[in-house]
Amino acid sequence: MKKVLLGLVVSLGTSTTLYADQATDWGYEANNAPEKWASLSEKYHACSGLNQSPIDIKNTTSAKLEPLKFNYAATAKSIVNNGHTVQVDFNAGNTLTLDGQEFVLKQFHLHSPSENKINGVSYPMEMHLVHANAQGELAVVAVMYQKGQLNQSLAQIWSNLPKQAGQSFMFTGNLDAASFLPKKLDYYRFNGSLTTPPCTEGVRWIVLKDIQSASEAQFDEFNKLLAHPNNRPVQPVNARIVLE
């Protein structure tokens, strides 16, 4: 497999609300665990909101959902281990048309085990493709992974995983975001939030129904890298409606 590393980037400049940055005042264990996020800082108060993500997707409402229109043409720019997840940032040029608006793919990152559940089922891993429109509104497309055959698209990332928190590598190869999308694009839709602090609400959530496969070895390598689960537990649905 062609090596796609250019060099080590020491400083990170991508800490915005789009990203789970390297903040150490929140985490997934002990005193910084998800159930304590809202009390850790005033800027994390939204973590106690009524429309939080992830959720257990069940009791859905049938609807005529518009087909998802992906136009993914640009390649990956860099990959970072930020201590909370592994994140791949993309060059401009990948878009999702939703609600008559264009959302640009900014990055995708991984959670293990999955954050959202489907009818009570948790999956070994979940990918979040994070998009933003011109107004800064977010749309997250989630892809679930179950145990099966080696995933060739993920293998391109796995061969370049930054081993230490804070490490970032530039991609020089052609890692295509479209290769991570399932062939079938049926989906669930609901309103929610970021699943990491500051837990900002108003996020359009799209969870794809077509479950992808990855090998047990791939799951093991990712879990070993972080050394702990990085999923926020499901949150109350409250008065929200989940469409499919």
PDB file of C-alpha atoms in Angstrom:
ATOM      1  CA  MET A   1       0.000   0.000   0.000  1.00  0.00           C
ATOM      2  CA  LYS A   2       1.333   3.435  -0.932  1.00  0.00           C
ATOM      3  CA  LYS A   3       2.518   5.397   2.064  1.00  0.00           C
ATOM      4  CA  VAL A   4       0.771   8.752   2.235  1.00  0.00           C
ATOM      5  CA  LEU A   5       2.654  10.514   5.003  1.00  0.00           C
ATOM      6  CA  LEU A   6       4.414  13.782   4.346  1.00  0.00           C
ATOM      7  CA  GLY A   7       5.544  14.804   7.777  1.00  0.00           C
ATOM      8  CA  LEU A   8       4.719  15.339  11.434  1.00  0.00           C
ATOM      9  CA  VAL A   9       2.761  18.434  12.353  1.00  0.00           C
ATOM     10  CA  VAL A  10       3.422  19.393  15.938  1.00  0.00           C
ATOM     11  CA  SER A  11       0.954  22.225  16.435  1.00  0.00           C
ATOM     12  CA  LEU A  12      -2.765  21.899  15.834  1.00  0.00           C
ATOM     13  CA  GLY A  13      -4.864  24.813  14.667  1.00  0.00           C
ATOM     14  CA  THR A  14      -8.234  23.229  14.089  1.00  0.00           C
ATOM     15  CA  SER A  15      -9.942  23.604  17.460  1.00  0.00           C
ATOM     16  CA  THR A  16     -13.410  24.966  16.685  1.00  0.00           C
ATOM     17  CA  THR A  17     -16.895  23.822  17.524  1.00  0.00           C
ATOM     18  CA  LEU A  18     -16.605  21.464  14.555  1.00  0.00           C
ATOM     19  CA  TYR A  19     -13.941  19.446  16.274  1.00  0.00           C
ATOM     20  CA  ALA A  20     -13.256  17.467  19.400  1.00  0.00           C
ATOM     21  CA  ASP A  21     -10.087  19.346  20.312  1.00  0.00           C
ATOM     22  CA  GLN A  22      -7.301  18.492  22.726  1.00  0.00           C
ATOM     23  CA  ALA A  23      -8.980  20.034  25.747  1.00  0.00           C
ATOM     24  CA  THR A  24      -8.097  18.020  28.837  1.00  0.00           C
ATOM     25  CA  ASP A  25     -10.918  19.316  31.025  1.00  0.00           C
ATOM     26  CA  TRP A  26     -13.283  16.688  29.594  1.00  0.00           C
ATOM     27  CA  GLY A  27     -12.925  13.051  28.700  1.00  0.00           C
ATOM     28  CA  TYR A  28     -14.549   9.657  28.962  1.00  0.00           C
ATOM     29  CA  GLU A  29     -13.318   8.407  32.323  1.00  0.00           C
ATOM     30  CA  ALA A  30     -13.470   9.226  36.035  1.00  0.00           C
ATOM     31  CA  ASN A  31     -13.985  12.883  36.967  1.00  0.00           C
ATOM     32  CA  ASN A  32     -14.154  14.054  33.352  1.00  0.00           C
ATOM     33  CA  ALA A  33     -16.693  11.451  32.192  1.00  0.00           C
ATOM     34  CA  PRO A  34     -19.696  12.372  29.985  1.00  0.00           C
ATOM     35  CA  GLU A  35     -22.218  12.503  32.812  1.00  0.00           C
ATOM     36  CA  LYS A  36     -20.147  15.330  34.371  1.00  0.00           C
ATOM     37  CA  TRP A  37     -19.483  17.416  31.266  1.00  0.00           C
ATOM     38  CA  ALA A  38     -22.239  19.967  31.904  1.00  0.00           C
ATOM     39  CA  SER A  39     -20.820  20.780  35.334  1.00  0.00           C
ATOM     40  CA  LEU A  40     -17.168  20.996  34.273  1.00  0.00           C
ATOM     41  CA  SER A  41     -17.433  24.440  32.705  1.00  0.00           C
ATOM     42  CA  GLU A  42     -20.006  27.117  31.878  1.00  0.00           C
ATOM     43  CA  LYS A  43     -19.127  26.696  28.201  1.00  0.00           C
ATOM     44  CA  TYR A  44     -20.306  23.078  28.420  1.00  0.00           C
ATOM     45  CA  HIS A  45     -23.720  23.902  29.893  1.00  0.00           C
ATOM     46  CA  ALA A  46     -25.449  22.789  26.684  1.00  0.00           C
ATOM     47  CA  CYS A  47     -24.458  19.207  27.546  1.00  0.00           C
ATOM     48  CA  SER A  48     -27.479  19.176  29.862  1.00  0.00           C
ATOM     49  CA  GLY A  49     -29.869  20.294  27.103  1.00  0.00           C
ATOM     50  CA  LEU A  50     -33.044  18.592  25.940  1.00  0.00           C
ATOM     51  CA  ASN A  51     -31.948  17.800  22.366  1.00  0.00           C
ATOM     52  CA  GLN A  52     -28.667  16.041  22.949  1.00  0.00           C
ATOM     53  CA  SER A  53     -26.903  13.358  20.909  1.00  0.00           C
ATOM     54  CA  PRO A  54     -26.409  10.460  20.606  1.00  0.00           C
ATOM     55  CA  ILE A  55     -29.743   8.647  20.937  1.00  0.00           C
ATOM     56  CA  ASP A  56     -31.217   5.171  20.668  1.00  0.00           C
ATOM     57  CA  ILE A  57     -33.038   5.239  17.327  1.00  0.00           C
ATOM     58  CA  LYS A  58     -36.415   3.564  17.787  1.00  0.00           C
ATOM     59  CA  ASN A  59     -40.113   4.407  17.653  1.00  0.00           C
ATOM     60  CA  THR A  60     -39.475   6.177  14.367  1.00  0.00           C
ATOM     61  CA  THR A  61     -41.980   8.038  12.187  1.00  0.00           C
ATOM     62  CA  SER A  62     -42.298   7.203   8.490  1.00  0.00           C
ATOM     63  CA  ALA A  63     -41.714  10.169   6.186  1.00  0.00           C
ATOM     64  CA  LYS A  64     -40.819  10.971   2.585  1.00  0.00           C
ATOM     65  CA  LEU A  65     -37.227  11.949   3.224  1.00  0.00           C
ATOM     66  CA  GLU A  66     -35.394  13.626   0.393  1.00  0.00           C
ATOM     67  CA  PRO A  67     -32.580  11.617  -1.247  1.00  0.00           C
ATOM     68  CA  LEU A  68     -29.133  12.545   0.039  1.00  0.00           C
ATOM     69  CA  LYS A  69     -27.066  14.313  -2.627  1.00  0.00           C
ATOM     70  CA  PHE A  70     -23.362  13.841  -2.021  1.00  0.00           C
ATOM     71  CA  ASN A  71     -20.807  15.483  -4.286  1.00  0.00           C
ATOM     72  CA  TYR A  72     -17.513  14.280  -2.894  1.00  0.00           C
ATOM     73  CA  ALA A  73     -14.596  15.236  -5.132  1.00  0.00           C
ATOM     74  CA  ALA A  74     -11.797  16.534  -2.881  1.00  0.00           C
ATOM     75  CA  THR A  75      -9.294  14.359  -1.019  1.00  0.00           C
ATOM     76  CA  ALA A  76      -8.155  14.199   2.607  1.00  0.00           C
ATOM     77  CA  LYS A  77      -5.770  16.841   3.894  1.00  0.00           C
ATOM     78  CA  SER A  78      -4.535  15.494   7.217  1.00  0.00           C
ATOM     79  CA  ILE A  79      -5.121  12.985  10.011  1.00  0.00           C
ATOM     80  CA  VAL A  80      -4.813  13.786  13.711  1.00  0.00           C
ATOM     81  CA  ASN A  81      -4.912  11.910  16.987  1.00  0.00           C
ATOM     82  CA  ASN A  82      -6.331  14.585  19.301  1.00  0.00           C
ATOM     83  CA  GLY A  83      -6.492  12.361  22.363  1.00  0.00           C
ATOM     84  CA  HIS A  84     -10.273  11.996  22.098  1.00  0.00           C
ATOM     85  CA  THR A  85     -10.506  10.399  18.643  1.00  0.00           C
ATOM     86  CA  VAL A  86      -8.781   9.997  15.302  1.00  0.00           C
ATOM     87  CA  GLN A  87      -9.917  12.694  12.896  1.00  0.00           C
ATOM     88  CA  VAL A  88      -9.375  13.115   9.153  1.00  0.00           C
ATOM     89  CA  ASP A  89      -9.654  16.674   7.817  1.00  0.00           C
ATOM     90  CA  PHE A  90     -10.568  17.309   4.188  1.00  0.00           C
ATOM     91  CA  ASN A  91      -9.706  19.856   1.547  1.00  0.00           C
ATOM     92  CA  ALA A  92     -12.594  22.001   0.297  1.00  0.00           C
ATOM     93  CA  GLY A  93     -14.689  20.497  -2.468  1.00  0.00           C
ATOM     94  CA  ASN A  94     -16.860  17.809  -0.843  1.00  0.00           C
ATOM     95  CA  THR A  95     -20.499  18.780  -0.417  1.00  0.00           C
ATOM     96  CA  LEU A  96     -23.830  17.421   0.791  1.00  0.00           C
ATOM     97  CA  THR A  97     -27.045  19.067  -0.388  1.00  0.00           C
ATOM     98  CA  LEU A  98     -29.680  18.944   2.347  1.00  0.00           C
ATOM     99  CA  ASP A  99     -32.810  21.036   2.881  1.00  0.00           C
ATOM    100  CA  GLY A 100     -31.917  22.951  -0.279  1.00  0.00           C
ATOM    101  CA  GLN A 101     -28.611  24.038   1.215  1.00  0.00           C
ATOM    102  CA  GLU A 102     -25.012  23.090   0.526  1.00  0.00           C
ATOM    103  CA  PHE A 103     -23.047  21.652   3.424  1.00  0.00           C
ATOM    104  CA  VAL A 104     -19.273  21.291   3.041  1.00  0.00           C
ATOM    105  CA  LEU A 105     -17.504  18.256   4.502  1.00  0.00           C
ATOM    106  CA  LYS A 106     -14.975  19.471   7.071  1.00  0.00           C
ATOM    107  CA  GLN A 107     -13.808  16.230   8.661  1.00  0.00           C
ATOM    108  CA  PHE A 108     -14.736  12.780   9.820  1.00  0.00           C
ATOM    109  CA  HIS A 109     -13.811  11.055  13.046  1.00  0.00           C
ATOM    110  CA  LEU A 110     -14.457   7.754  14.792  1.00  0.00           C
ATOM    111  CA  HIS A 111     -16.114   6.504  17.979  1.00  0.00           C
ATOM    112  CA  SER A 112     -15.783   3.033  19.477  1.00  0.00           C
ATOM    113  CA  PRO A 113     -18.188   1.598  20.389  1.00  0.00           C
ATOM    114  CA  SER A 114     -20.900   3.431  18.454  1.00  0.00           C
ATOM    115  CA  GLU A 115     -22.543   6.424  20.076  1.00  0.00           C
ATOM    116  CA  ASN A 116     -25.971   6.142  18.486  1.00  0.00           C
ATOM    117  CA  LYS A 117     -27.834   2.866  18.827  1.00  0.00           C
ATOM    118  CA  ILE A 118     -30.413   1.438  16.433  1.00  0.00           C
ATOM    119  CA  ASN A 119     -33.297  -0.335  18.154  1.00  0.00           C
ATOM    120  CA  GLY A 120     -31.116  -0.868  21.190  1.00  0.00           C
ATOM    121  CA  VAL A 121     -28.186  -2.279  19.204  1.00  0.00           C
ATOM    122  CA  SER A 122     -24.720  -0.838  19.738  1.00  0.00           C
ATOM    123  CA  TYR A 123     -22.111  -1.332  16.992  1.00  0.00           C
ATOM    124  CA  PRO A 124     -18.327  -1.721  17.403  1.00  0.00           C
ATOM    125  CA  MET A 125     -17.608   1.588  15.681  1.00  0.00           C
ATOM    126  CA  GLU A 126     -19.292   4.681  14.247  1.00  0.00           C
ATOM    127  CA  MET A 127     -17.951   7.282  11.826  1.00  0.00           C
ATOM    128  CA  HIS A 128     -19.180  10.873  11.903  1.00  0.00           C
ATOM    129  CA  LEU A 129     -18.819  12.920   8.698  1.00  0.00           C
ATOM    130  CA  VAL A 130     -19.159  16.533   9.836  1.00  0.00           C
ATOM    131  CA  HIS A 131     -20.476  19.143   7.387  1.00  0.00           C
ATOM    132  CA  ALA A 132     -21.131  22.882   7.739  1.00  0.00           C
ATOM    133  CA  ASN A 133     -23.120  25.330   5.611  1.00  0.00           C
ATOM    134  CA  ALA A 134     -22.280  28.976   4.959  1.00  0.00           C
ATOM    135  CA  GLN A 135     -24.063  30.028   8.170  1.00  0.00           C
ATOM    136  CA  GLY A 136     -22.016  27.576  10.251  1.00  0.00           C
ATOM    137  CA  GLU A 137     -24.938  25.195  10.799  1.00  0.00           C
ATOM    138  CA  LEU A 138     -23.865  21.571  11.079  1.00  0.00           C
ATOM    139  CA  ALA A 139     -25.018  18.329   9.491  1.00  0.00           C
ATOM    140  CA  VAL A 140     -23.480  15.058  10.677  1.00  0.00           C
ATOM    141  CA  VAL A 141     -23.737  11.866   8.636  1.00  0.00           C
ATOM    142  CA  ALA A 142     -23.148   8.737  10.736  1.00  0.00           C
ATOM    143  CA  VAL A 143     -21.955   5.398   9.352  1.00  0.00           C
ATOM    144  CA  MET A 144     -22.087   2.264  11.525  1.00  0.00           C
ATOM    145  CA  TYR A 145     -19.544  -0.566  11.357  1.00  0.00           C
ATOM    146  CA  GLN A 146     -20.066  -4.187  12.358  1.00  0.00           C
ATOM    147  CA  LYS A 147     -17.578  -7.052  12.631  1.00  0.00           C
ATOM    148  CA  GLY A 148     -16.803  -8.682   9.288  1.00  0.00           C
ATOM    149  CA  GLN A 149     -14.208  -8.502   6.545  1.00  0.00           C
ATOM    150  CA  LEU A 150     -11.278  -6.093   6.406  1.00  0.00           C
ATOM    151  CA  ASN A 151     -12.467  -2.648   5.346  1.00  0.00           C
ATOM    152  CA  GLN A 152     -10.193  -1.435   2.561  1.00  0.00           C
ATOM    153  CA  SER A 153     -11.125   2.237   2.939  1.00  0.00           C
ATOM    154  CA  LEU A 154     -10.399   2.196   6.660  1.00  0.00           C
ATOM    155  CA  ALA A 155      -7.143   0.346   5.941  1.00  0.00           C
ATOM    156  CA  GLN A 156      -5.830   3.496   4.233  1.00  0.00           C
ATOM    157  CA  ILE A 157      -6.279   5.338   7.532  1.00  0.00           C
ATOM    158  CA  TRP A 158      -5.062   2.512   9.729  1.00  0.00           C
ATOM    159  CA  SER A 159      -1.705   2.403   7.908  1.00  0.00           C
ATOM    160  CA  ASN A 160      -1.162   6.027   8.973  1.00  0.00           C
ATOM    161  CA  LEU A 161      -2.662   6.192  12.468  1.00  0.00           C
ATOM    162  CA  PRO A 162      -0.871   8.798  14.617  1.00  0.00           C
ATOM    163  CA  LYS A 163       0.149   6.827  17.687  1.00  0.00           C
ATOM    164  CA  GLN A 164       0.340   9.674  20.191  1.00  0.00           C
ATOM    165  CA  ALA A 165      -2.120  12.392  21.163  1.00  0.00           C
ATOM    166  CA  GLY A 166      -1.211  15.608  19.392  1.00  0.00           C
ATOM    167  CA  GLN A 167       0.347  13.974  16.365  1.00  0.00           C
ATOM    168  CA  SER A 168      -0.918  14.958  12.930  1.00  0.00           C
ATOM    169  CA  PHE A 169       0.172  13.768   9.496  1.00  0.00           C
ATOM    170  CA  MET A 170      -0.450  15.367   6.116  1.00  0.00           C
ATOM    171  CA  PHE A 171      -1.948  13.174   3.403  1.00  0.00           C
ATOM    172  CA  THR A 172      -0.296  13.186  -0.004  1.00  0.00           C
ATOM    173  CA  GLY A 173      -2.286  10.285  -1.447  1.00  0.00           C
ATOM    174  CA  ASN A 174      -5.839  10.240  -2.774  1.00  0.00           C
ATOM    175  CA  LEU A 175      -7.989   9.326   0.214  1.00  0.00           C
ATOM    176  CA  ASP A 176     -11.503   9.829  -1.147  1.00  0.00           C
ATOM    177  CA  ALA A 177     -14.376  10.565   1.245  1.00  0.00           C
ATOM    178  CA  ALA A 178     -16.845   8.900  -1.140  1.00  0.00           C
ATOM    179  CA  SER A 179     -15.225   5.519  -0.500  1.00  0.00           C
ATOM    180  CA  PHE A 180     -16.591   5.571   3.053  1.00  0.00           C
ATOM    181  CA  LEU A 181     -20.224   5.998   1.997  1.00  0.00           C
ATOM    182  CA  PRO A 182     -22.447   2.902   1.738  1.00  0.00           C
ATOM    183  CA  LYS A 183     -23.980   1.997  -1.607  1.00  0.00           C
ATOM    184  CA  LYS A 184     -27.473   2.428  -0.166  1.00  0.00           C
ATOM    185  CA  LEU A 185     -28.198   5.831   1.327  1.00  0.00           C
ATOM    186  CA  ASP A 186     -31.449   5.205   3.214  1.00  0.00           C
ATOM    187  CA  TYR A 187     -31.318   6.990   6.534  1.00  0.00           C
ATOM    188  CA  TYR A 188     -32.794   8.058   9.846  1.00  0.00           C
ATOM    189  CA  ARG A 189     -33.029  11.775  10.593  1.00  0.00           C
ATOM    190  CA  PHE A 190     -33.372  13.755  13.806  1.00  0.00           C
ATOM    191  CA  ASN A 191     -32.257  16.990  15.438  1.00  0.00           C
ATOM    192  CA  GLY A 192     -29.485  16.753  17.979  1.00  0.00           C
ATOM    193  CA  SER A 193     -26.161  18.095  19.152  1.00  0.00           C
ATOM    194  CA  LEU A 194     -22.440  17.610  19.039  1.00  0.00           C
ATOM    195  CA  THR A 195     -21.580  14.477  21.018  1.00  0.00           C
ATOM    196  CA  THR A 196     -18.573  16.128  22.647  1.00  0.00           C
ATOM    197  CA  PRO A 197     -18.261  19.400  24.588  1.00  0.00           C
ATOM    198  CA  PRO A 198     -19.510  22.042  24.089  1.00  0.00           C
ATOM    199  CA  CYS A 199     -22.469  19.786  23.020  1.00  0.00           C
ATOM    200  CA  THR A 200     -23.900  22.534  20.809  1.00  0.00           C
ATOM    201  CA  GLU A 201     -27.483  21.806  19.738  1.00  0.00           C
ATOM    202  CA  GLY A 202     -29.155  22.485  16.402  1.00  0.00           C
ATOM    203  CA  VAL A 203     -27.202  19.802  14.538  1.00  0.00           C
ATOM    204  CA  ARG A 204     -28.932  17.953  11.678  1.00  0.00           C
ATOM    205  CA  TRP A 205     -28.296  14.240  12.224  1.00  0.00           C
ATOM    206  CA  ILE A 206     -28.361  11.701   9.397  1.00  0.00           C
ATOM    207  CA  VAL A 207     -27.717   8.056  10.426  1.00  0.00           C
ATOM    208  CA  LEU A 208     -27.300   5.773   7.440  1.00  0.00           C
ATOM    209  CA  LYS A 209     -29.087   2.412   7.634  1.00  0.00           C
ATOM    210  CA  ASP A 210     -26.623   0.414   5.500  1.00  0.00           C
ATOM    211  CA  ILE A 211     -24.204  -1.054   8.060  1.00  0.00           C
ATOM    212  CA  GLN A 212     -20.599  -1.378   6.896  1.00  0.00           C
ATOM    213  CA  SER A 213     -18.051  -4.031   7.898  1.00  0.00           C
ATOM    214  CA  ALA A 214     -14.551  -3.899   9.342  1.00  0.00           C
ATOM    215  CA  SER A 215     -12.327  -6.621  10.730  1.00  0.00           C
ATOM    216  CA  GLU A 216     -11.909  -7.444  14.398  1.00  0.00           C
ATOM    217  CA  ALA A 217      -8.223  -6.578  14.026  1.00  0.00           C
ATOM    218  CA  GLN A 218      -9.130  -3.091  12.793  1.00  0.00           C
ATOM    219  CA  PHE A 219     -11.428  -2.517  15.756  1.00  0.00           C
ATOM    220  CA  ASP A 220      -8.752  -3.819  18.133  1.00  0.00           C
ATOM    221  CA  GLU A 221      -6.089  -1.519  16.735  1.00  0.00           C
ATOM    222  CA  PHE A 222      -8.262   1.565  17.109  1.00  0.00           C
ATOM    223  CA  ASN A 223      -9.280   0.633  20.650  1.00  0.00           C
ATOM    224  CA  LYS A 224      -5.670   0.004  21.602  1.00  0.00           C
ATOM    225  CA  LEU A 225      -4.682   3.394  20.244  1.00  0.00           C
ATOM    226  CA  LEU A 226      -7.073   5.338  22.504  1.00  0.00           C
ATOM    227  CA  ALA A 227      -6.881   2.839  25.401  1.00  0.00           C
ATOM    228  CA  HIS A 228     -10.477   3.601  26.430  1.00  0.00           C
ATOM    229  CA  PRO A 229     -13.952   3.781  24.846  1.00  0.00           C
ATOM    230  CA  ASN A 230     -14.729   7.192  23.334  1.00  0.00           C
ATOM    231  CA  ASN A 231     -18.505   7.068  23.077  1.00  0.00           C
ATOM    232  CA  ARG A 232     -20.947   9.317  24.875  1.00  0.00           C
ATOM    233  CA  PRO A 233     -23.900   7.282  26.257  1.00  0.00           C
ATOM    234  CA  VAL A 234     -27.275   7.719  24.569  1.00  0.00           C
ATOM    235  CA  GLN A 235     -29.295  10.730  25.698  1.00  0.00           C
ATOM    236  CA  PRO A 236     -33.058  11.085  26.250  1.00  0.00           C
ATOM    237  CA  VAL A 237     -35.026  11.621  23.048  1.00  0.00           C
ATOM    238  CA  ASN A 238     -37.580  13.725  24.911  1.00  0.00           C
ATOM    239  CA  ALA A 239     -40.098  15.334  22.517  1.00  0.00           C
ATOM    240  CA  ARG A 240     -38.043  14.829  19.365  1.00  0.00           C
ATOM    241  CA  ILE A 241     -39.334  12.911  16.361  1.00  0.00           C
ATOM    242  CA  VAL A 242     -37.023  10.505  14.521  1.00  0.00           C
ATOM    243  CA  LEU A 243     -37.875  10.245  10.848  1.00  0.00           C
ATOM    244  CA  GLU A 244     -37.138   7.420   8.407  1.00  0.00           C
TER     245      GLU A 244
END
